mmCIF file of C-alpha atoms in Angstrom:
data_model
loop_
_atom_site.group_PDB
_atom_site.id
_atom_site.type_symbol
_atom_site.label_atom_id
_atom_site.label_comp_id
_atom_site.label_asym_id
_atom_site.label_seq_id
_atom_site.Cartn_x
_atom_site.Cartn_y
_atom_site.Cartn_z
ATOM 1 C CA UNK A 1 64.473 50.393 -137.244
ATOM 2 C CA UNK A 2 66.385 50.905 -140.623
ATOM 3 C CA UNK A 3 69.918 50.008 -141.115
ATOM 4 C CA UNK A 4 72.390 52.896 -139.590
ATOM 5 C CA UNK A 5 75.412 54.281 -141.323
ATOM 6 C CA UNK A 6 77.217 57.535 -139.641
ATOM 7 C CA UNK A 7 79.534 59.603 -142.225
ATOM 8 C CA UNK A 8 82.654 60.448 -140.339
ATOM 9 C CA UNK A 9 84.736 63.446 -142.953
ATOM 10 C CA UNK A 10 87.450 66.050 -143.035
ATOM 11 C CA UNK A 11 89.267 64.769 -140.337
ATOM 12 C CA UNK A 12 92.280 66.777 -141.896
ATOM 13 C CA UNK A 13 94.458 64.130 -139.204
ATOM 14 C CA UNK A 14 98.614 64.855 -139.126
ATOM 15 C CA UNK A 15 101.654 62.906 -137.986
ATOM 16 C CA UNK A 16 102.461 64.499 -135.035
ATOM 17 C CA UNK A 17 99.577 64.512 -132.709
ATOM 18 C CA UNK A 18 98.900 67.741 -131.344
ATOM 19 C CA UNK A 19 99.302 69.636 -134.504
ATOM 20 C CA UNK A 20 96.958 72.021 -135.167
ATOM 21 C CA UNK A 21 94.959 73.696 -138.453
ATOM 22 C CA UNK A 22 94.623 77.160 -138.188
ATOM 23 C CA UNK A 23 94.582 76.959 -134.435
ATOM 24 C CA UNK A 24 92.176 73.662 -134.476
ATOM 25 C CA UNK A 25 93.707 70.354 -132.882
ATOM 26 C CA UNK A 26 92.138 68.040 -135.505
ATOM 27 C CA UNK A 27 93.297 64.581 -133.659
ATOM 28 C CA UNK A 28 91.788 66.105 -129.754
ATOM 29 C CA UNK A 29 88.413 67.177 -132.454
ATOM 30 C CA UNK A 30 88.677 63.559 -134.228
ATOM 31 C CA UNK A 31 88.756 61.791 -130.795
ATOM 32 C CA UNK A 32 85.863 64.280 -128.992
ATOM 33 C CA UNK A 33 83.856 63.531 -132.300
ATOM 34 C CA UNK A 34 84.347 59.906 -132.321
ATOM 35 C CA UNK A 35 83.244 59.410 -128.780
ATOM 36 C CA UNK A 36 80.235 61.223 -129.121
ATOM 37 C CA UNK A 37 79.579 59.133 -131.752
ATOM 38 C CA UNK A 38 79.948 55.945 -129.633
ATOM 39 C CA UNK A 39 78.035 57.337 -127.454
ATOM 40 C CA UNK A 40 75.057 58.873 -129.109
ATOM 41 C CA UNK A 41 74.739 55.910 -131.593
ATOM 42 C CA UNK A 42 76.465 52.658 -130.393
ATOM 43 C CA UNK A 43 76.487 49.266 -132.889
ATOM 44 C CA UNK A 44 75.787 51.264 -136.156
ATOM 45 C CA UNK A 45 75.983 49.038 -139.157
ATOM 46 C CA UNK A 46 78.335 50.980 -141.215
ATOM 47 C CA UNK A 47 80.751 53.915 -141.451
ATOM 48 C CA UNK A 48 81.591 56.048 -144.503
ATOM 49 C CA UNK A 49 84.767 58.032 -143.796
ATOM 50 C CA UNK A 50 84.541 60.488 -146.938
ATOM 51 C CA UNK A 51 88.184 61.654 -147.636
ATOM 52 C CA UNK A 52 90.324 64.345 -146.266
ATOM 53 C CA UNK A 53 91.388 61.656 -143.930
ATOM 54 C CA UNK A 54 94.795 63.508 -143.339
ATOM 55 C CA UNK A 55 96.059 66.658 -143.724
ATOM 56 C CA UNK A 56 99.423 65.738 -144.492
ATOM 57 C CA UNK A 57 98.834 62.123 -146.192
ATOM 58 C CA UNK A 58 100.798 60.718 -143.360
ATOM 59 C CA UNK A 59 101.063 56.792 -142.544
ATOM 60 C CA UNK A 60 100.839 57.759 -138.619
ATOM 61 C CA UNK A 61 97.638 60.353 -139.359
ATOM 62 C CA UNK A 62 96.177 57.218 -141.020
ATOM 63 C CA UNK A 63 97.344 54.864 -138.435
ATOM 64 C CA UNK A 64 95.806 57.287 -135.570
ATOM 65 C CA UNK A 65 92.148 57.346 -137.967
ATOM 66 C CA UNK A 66 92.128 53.614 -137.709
ATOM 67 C CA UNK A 67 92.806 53.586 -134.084
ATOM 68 C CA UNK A 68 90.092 55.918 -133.200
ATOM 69 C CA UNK A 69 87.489 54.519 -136.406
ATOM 70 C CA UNK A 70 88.066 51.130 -134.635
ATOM 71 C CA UNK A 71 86.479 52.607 -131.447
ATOM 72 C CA UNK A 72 82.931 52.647 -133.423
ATOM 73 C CA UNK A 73 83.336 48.937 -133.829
ATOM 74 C CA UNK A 74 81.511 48.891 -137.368
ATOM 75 C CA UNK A 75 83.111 48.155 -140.695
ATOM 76 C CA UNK A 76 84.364 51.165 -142.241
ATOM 77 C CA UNK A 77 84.421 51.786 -145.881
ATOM 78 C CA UNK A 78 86.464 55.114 -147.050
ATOM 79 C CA UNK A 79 87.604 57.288 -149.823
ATOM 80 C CA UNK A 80 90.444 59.654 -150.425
ATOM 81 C CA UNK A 81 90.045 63.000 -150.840
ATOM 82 C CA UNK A 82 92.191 66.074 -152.159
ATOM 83 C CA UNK A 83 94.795 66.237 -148.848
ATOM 84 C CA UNK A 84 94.763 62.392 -149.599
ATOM 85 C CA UNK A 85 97.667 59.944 -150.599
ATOM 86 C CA UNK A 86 95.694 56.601 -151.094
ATOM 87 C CA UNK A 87 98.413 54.243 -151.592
ATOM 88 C CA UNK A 88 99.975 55.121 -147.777
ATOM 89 C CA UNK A 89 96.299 55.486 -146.577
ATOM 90 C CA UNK A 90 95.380 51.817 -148.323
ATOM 91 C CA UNK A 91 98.488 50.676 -145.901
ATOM 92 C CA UNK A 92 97.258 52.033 -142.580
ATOM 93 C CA UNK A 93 93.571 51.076 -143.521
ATOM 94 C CA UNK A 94 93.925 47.797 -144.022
ATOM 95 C CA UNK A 95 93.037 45.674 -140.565
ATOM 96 C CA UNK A 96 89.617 43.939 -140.580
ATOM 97 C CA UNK A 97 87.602 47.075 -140.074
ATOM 98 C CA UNK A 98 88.278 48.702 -142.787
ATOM 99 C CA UNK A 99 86.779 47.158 -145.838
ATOM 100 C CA UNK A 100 88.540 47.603 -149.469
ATOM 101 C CA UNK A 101 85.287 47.215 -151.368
ATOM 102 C CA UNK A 102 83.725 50.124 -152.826
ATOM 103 C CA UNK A 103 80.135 49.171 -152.746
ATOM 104 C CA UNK A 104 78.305 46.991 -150.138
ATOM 105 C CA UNK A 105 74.823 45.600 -149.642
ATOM 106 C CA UNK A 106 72.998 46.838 -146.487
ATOM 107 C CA UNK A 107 69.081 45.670 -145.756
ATOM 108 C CA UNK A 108 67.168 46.803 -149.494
ATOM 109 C CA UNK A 109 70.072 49.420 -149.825
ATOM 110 C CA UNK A 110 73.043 49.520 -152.285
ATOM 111 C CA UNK A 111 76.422 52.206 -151.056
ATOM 112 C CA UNK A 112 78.181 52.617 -153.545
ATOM 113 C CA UNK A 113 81.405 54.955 -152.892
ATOM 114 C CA UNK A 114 83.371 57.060 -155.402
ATOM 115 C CA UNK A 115 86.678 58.041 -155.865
ATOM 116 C CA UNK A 116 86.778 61.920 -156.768
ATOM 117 C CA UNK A 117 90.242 62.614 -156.365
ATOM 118 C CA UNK A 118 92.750 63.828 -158.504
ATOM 119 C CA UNK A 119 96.325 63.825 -157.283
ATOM 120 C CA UNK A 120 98.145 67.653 -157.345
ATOM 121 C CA UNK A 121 94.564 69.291 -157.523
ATOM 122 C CA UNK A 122 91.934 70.180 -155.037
ATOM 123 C CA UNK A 123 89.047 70.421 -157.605
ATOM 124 C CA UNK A 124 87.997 66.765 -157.526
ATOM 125 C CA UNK A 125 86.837 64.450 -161.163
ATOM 126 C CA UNK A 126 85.040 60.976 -161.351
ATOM 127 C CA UNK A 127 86.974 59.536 -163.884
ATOM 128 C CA UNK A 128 85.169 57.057 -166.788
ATOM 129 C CA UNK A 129 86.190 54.145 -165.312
ATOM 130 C CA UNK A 130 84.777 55.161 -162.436
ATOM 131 C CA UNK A 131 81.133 56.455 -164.012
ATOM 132 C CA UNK A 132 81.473 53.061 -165.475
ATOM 133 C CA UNK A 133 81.652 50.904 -162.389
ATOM 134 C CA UNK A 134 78.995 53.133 -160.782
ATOM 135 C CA UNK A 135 76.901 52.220 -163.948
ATOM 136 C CA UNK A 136 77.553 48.317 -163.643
ATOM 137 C CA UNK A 137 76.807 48.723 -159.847
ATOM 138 C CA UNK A 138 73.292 50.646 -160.145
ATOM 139 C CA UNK A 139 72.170 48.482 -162.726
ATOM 140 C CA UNK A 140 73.475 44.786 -161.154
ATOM 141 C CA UNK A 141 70.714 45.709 -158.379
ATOM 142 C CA UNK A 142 67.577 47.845 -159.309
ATOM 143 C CA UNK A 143 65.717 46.481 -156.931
ATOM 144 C CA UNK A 144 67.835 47.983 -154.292
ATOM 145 C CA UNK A 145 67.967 51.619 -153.040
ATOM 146 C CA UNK A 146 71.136 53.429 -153.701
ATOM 147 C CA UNK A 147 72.809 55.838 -151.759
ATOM 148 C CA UNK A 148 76.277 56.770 -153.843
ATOM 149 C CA UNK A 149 79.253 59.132 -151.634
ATOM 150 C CA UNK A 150 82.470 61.046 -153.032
ATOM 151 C CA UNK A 151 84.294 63.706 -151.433
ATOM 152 C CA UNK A 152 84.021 66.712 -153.776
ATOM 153 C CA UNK A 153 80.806 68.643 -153.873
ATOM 154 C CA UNK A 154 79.218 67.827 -157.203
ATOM 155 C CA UNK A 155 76.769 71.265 -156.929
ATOM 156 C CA UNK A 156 77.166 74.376 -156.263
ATOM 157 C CA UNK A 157 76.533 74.917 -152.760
ATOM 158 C CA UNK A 158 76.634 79.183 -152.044
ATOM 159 C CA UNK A 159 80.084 79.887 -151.524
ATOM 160 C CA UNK A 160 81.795 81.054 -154.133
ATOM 161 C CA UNK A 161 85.761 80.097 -153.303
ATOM 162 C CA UNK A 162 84.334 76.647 -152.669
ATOM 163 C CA UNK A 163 81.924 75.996 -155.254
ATOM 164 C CA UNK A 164 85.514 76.908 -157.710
ATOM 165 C CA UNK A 165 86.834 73.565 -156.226
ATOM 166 C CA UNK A 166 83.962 70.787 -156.639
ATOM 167 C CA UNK A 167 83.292 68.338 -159.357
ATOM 168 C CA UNK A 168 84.408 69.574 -162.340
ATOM 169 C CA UNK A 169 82.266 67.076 -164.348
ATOM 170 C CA UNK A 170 79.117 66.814 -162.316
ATOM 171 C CA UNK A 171 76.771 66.582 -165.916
ATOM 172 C CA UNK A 172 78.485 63.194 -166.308
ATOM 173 C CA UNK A 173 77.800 61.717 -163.167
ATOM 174 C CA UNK A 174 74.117 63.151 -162.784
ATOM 175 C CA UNK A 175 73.826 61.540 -166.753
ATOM 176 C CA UNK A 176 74.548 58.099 -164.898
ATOM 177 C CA UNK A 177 72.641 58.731 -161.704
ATOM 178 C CA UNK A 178 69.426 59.981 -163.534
ATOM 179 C CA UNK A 179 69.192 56.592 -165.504
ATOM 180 C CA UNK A 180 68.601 55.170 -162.272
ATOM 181 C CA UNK A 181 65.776 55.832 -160.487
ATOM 182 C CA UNK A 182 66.137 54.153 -157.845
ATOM 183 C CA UNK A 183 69.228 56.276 -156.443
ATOM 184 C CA UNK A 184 67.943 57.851 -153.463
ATOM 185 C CA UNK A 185 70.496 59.971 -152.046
ATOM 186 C CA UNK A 186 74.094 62.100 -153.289
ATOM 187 C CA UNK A 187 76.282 62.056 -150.078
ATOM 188 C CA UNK A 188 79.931 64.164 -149.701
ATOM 189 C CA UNK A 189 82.275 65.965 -147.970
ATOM 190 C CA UNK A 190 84.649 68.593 -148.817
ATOM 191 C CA UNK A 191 83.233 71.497 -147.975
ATOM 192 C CA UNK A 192 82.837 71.272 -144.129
ATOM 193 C CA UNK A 193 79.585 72.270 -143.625
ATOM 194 C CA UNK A 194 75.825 71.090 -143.786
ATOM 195 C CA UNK A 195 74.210 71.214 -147.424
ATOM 196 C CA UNK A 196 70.990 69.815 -149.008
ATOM 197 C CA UNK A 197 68.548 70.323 -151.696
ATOM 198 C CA UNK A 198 66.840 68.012 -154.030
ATOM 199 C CA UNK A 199 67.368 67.653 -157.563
ATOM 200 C CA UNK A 200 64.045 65.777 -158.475
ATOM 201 C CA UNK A 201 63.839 63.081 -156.229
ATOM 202 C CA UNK A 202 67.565 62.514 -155.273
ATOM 203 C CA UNK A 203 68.621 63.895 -151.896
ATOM 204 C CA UNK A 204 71.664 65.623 -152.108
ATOM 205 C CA UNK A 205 73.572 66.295 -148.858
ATOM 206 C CA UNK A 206 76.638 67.302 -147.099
ATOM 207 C CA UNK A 207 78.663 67.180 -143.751
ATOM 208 C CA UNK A 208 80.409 68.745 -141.029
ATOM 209 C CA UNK A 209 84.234 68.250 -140.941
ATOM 210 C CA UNK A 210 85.603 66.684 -137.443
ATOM 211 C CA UNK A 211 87.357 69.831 -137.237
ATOM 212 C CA UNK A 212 87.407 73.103 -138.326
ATOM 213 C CA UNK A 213 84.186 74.540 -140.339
ATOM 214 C CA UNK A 214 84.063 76.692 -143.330
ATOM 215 C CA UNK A 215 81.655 79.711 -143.024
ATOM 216 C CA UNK A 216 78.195 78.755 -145.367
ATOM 217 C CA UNK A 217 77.650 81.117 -148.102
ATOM 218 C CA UNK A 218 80.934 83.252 -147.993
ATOM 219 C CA UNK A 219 82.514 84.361 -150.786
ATOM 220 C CA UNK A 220 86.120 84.219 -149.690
ATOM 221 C CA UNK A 221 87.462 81.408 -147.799
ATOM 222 C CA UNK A 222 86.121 82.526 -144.243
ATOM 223 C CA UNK A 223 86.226 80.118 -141.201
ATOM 224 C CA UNK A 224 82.685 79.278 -139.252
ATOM 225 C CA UNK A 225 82.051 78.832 -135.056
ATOM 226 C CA UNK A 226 80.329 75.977 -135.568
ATOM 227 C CA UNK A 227 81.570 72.920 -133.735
ATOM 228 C CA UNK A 228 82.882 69.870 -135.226
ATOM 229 C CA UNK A 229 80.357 66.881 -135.982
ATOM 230 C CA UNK A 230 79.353 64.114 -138.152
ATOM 231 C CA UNK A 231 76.255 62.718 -140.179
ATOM 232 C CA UNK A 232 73.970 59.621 -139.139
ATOM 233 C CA UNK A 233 71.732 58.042 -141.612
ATOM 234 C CA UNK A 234 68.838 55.482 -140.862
ATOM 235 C CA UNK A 235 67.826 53.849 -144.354
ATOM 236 C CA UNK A 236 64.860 51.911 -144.581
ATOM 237 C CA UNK A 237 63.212 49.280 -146.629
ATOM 238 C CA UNK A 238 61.155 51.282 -147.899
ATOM 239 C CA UNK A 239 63.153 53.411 -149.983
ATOM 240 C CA UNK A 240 62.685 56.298 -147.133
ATOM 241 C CA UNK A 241 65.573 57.734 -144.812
ATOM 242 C CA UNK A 242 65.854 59.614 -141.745
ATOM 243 C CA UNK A 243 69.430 62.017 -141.405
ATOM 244 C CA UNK A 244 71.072 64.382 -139.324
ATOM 245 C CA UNK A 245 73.896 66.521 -137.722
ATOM 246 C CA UNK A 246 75.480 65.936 -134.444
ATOM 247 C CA UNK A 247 77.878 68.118 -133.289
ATOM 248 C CA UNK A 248 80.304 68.421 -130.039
ATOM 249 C CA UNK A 249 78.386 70.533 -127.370
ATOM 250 C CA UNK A 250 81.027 71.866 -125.642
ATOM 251 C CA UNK A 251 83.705 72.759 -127.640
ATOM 252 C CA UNK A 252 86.435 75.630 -127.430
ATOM 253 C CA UNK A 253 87.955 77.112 -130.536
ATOM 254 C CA UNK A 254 88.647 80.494 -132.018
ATOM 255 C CA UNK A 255 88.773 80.643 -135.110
ATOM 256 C CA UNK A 256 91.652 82.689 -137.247
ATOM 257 C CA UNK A 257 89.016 84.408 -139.124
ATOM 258 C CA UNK A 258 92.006 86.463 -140.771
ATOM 259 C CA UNK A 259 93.032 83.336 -142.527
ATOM 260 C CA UNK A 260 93.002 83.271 -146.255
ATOM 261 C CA UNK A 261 93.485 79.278 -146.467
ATOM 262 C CA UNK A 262 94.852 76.359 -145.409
#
């Protein structure tokens, strides 16, 4: 068995629990999602909580995150995403689950997280300094695997109102990431659904949101029926990985598919 990580994202959380998006309690979705996590894969060794954390950028949303992350019992490693404030979520965050460091050894792998997040925009950017510490990171451990995460989608991934709001400089990360070969998967959230592809041998993939999910390939925003989930990921020695979806069987929500955002 490989080392486990599960990819918890979009949990679009708000102060007041009970509040709802478009119709959707995300903290009752959050909760369902994290106990079928505990329940489907118990003692993982790692979990990447990939922005979007609140929906308001709330210290109680990111207080109630921590309280149900803690549930999972793993260390936690996260990154902000557009709905993000990351100094109030760096103060809710901060008990000894949920590790500051943005890259960690685990087994023969290397994470190494991102911040793509640009404050007053939804688009999201890896800044230089950024590209530069991923650089310094790849290259202090070749002989490790990599798997690097951000939030923002850094291709285009079939829908058009979405694919407007990804990485806006995807050419410079892909310049770092193809000087590295041994960078095995491109992991992100943002667009709350399931995505991959290959772009020679990198594995590029995407999650559900814990809440509400956006309708694959639409050209307007458009709002899916597919239930709320979250990503597992067994990495092993190797260099290989096993990966997939699990999402809440039962699960009642109609969605307001005459919204036009949120």
């Amino acid at each position: 068995m490989g080392m486990r990580l599960l990819q918890i994202t979009d949990t679009h959380l708000f102060s007041n629990g009970g509040e709802t998006l478009l119709g959707l309690d995300t903290g009752a979705s959050f909760q369902s999602v994290v106990d079928l996590a505990c329940r489907e894969f118990p003692a993982p060794d790692a979990v990447l909580a990939t922005g979007d954390l609140a929906q308001d950028a709330s210290l109680p949303a990111y207080r109630d995150l921590a309280a149900g992350l803690e549930r999972i019992g793993a260390p936690v490693y996260w990154i902000p995403g557009n709905h993000d404030d990351q100094s109030v979520a760096a103060a809710a965050l901060s008990d000894p689950f949920f590790r500051p460091e943005r890259s960690f050894l685990l087994g023969r792998w290397q994470v190494v997280l991102l911040d793509s997040a640009v404050p007053g925009h939804v688009g999201g950017r890896v800044s230089e300094r950024e590209l530069e510490r991923l650089e310094r990171c790849l290259a202090a451990h070749p002989g490790h695997h990599a798997l690097v995460t951000l939030h923002h989608q850094p291709v285009p991934v079939g829908s058009r109102w979405l694919d407007a709001l990804g990485l806006d400089n995807a050419e410079a990360l892909f310049g770092v990431l193809d000087r590295h070969a041994n960078v095995r998967v491109l992991l992100w959230g943002h667009v709350h659904q399931e995505y991959r592809d290959r772009r020679g041998g990198l594995e590029l993939i995407s999650s559900p949101s814990t809440c509400l999910q956006f309708r694959p390939g639409s050209r307007d925003f458009s709002i899916d029926e597919a239930h709320p989930g979250f990503r597992w990921l067994e990495l092993h020695d190797d260099g290989r990985f096993d990966t997939g979806v699990v999402r809440l069987r039962e699960f009642v929500y109609i969605p307001d598919k005459g919204a036009v955002g949120y």
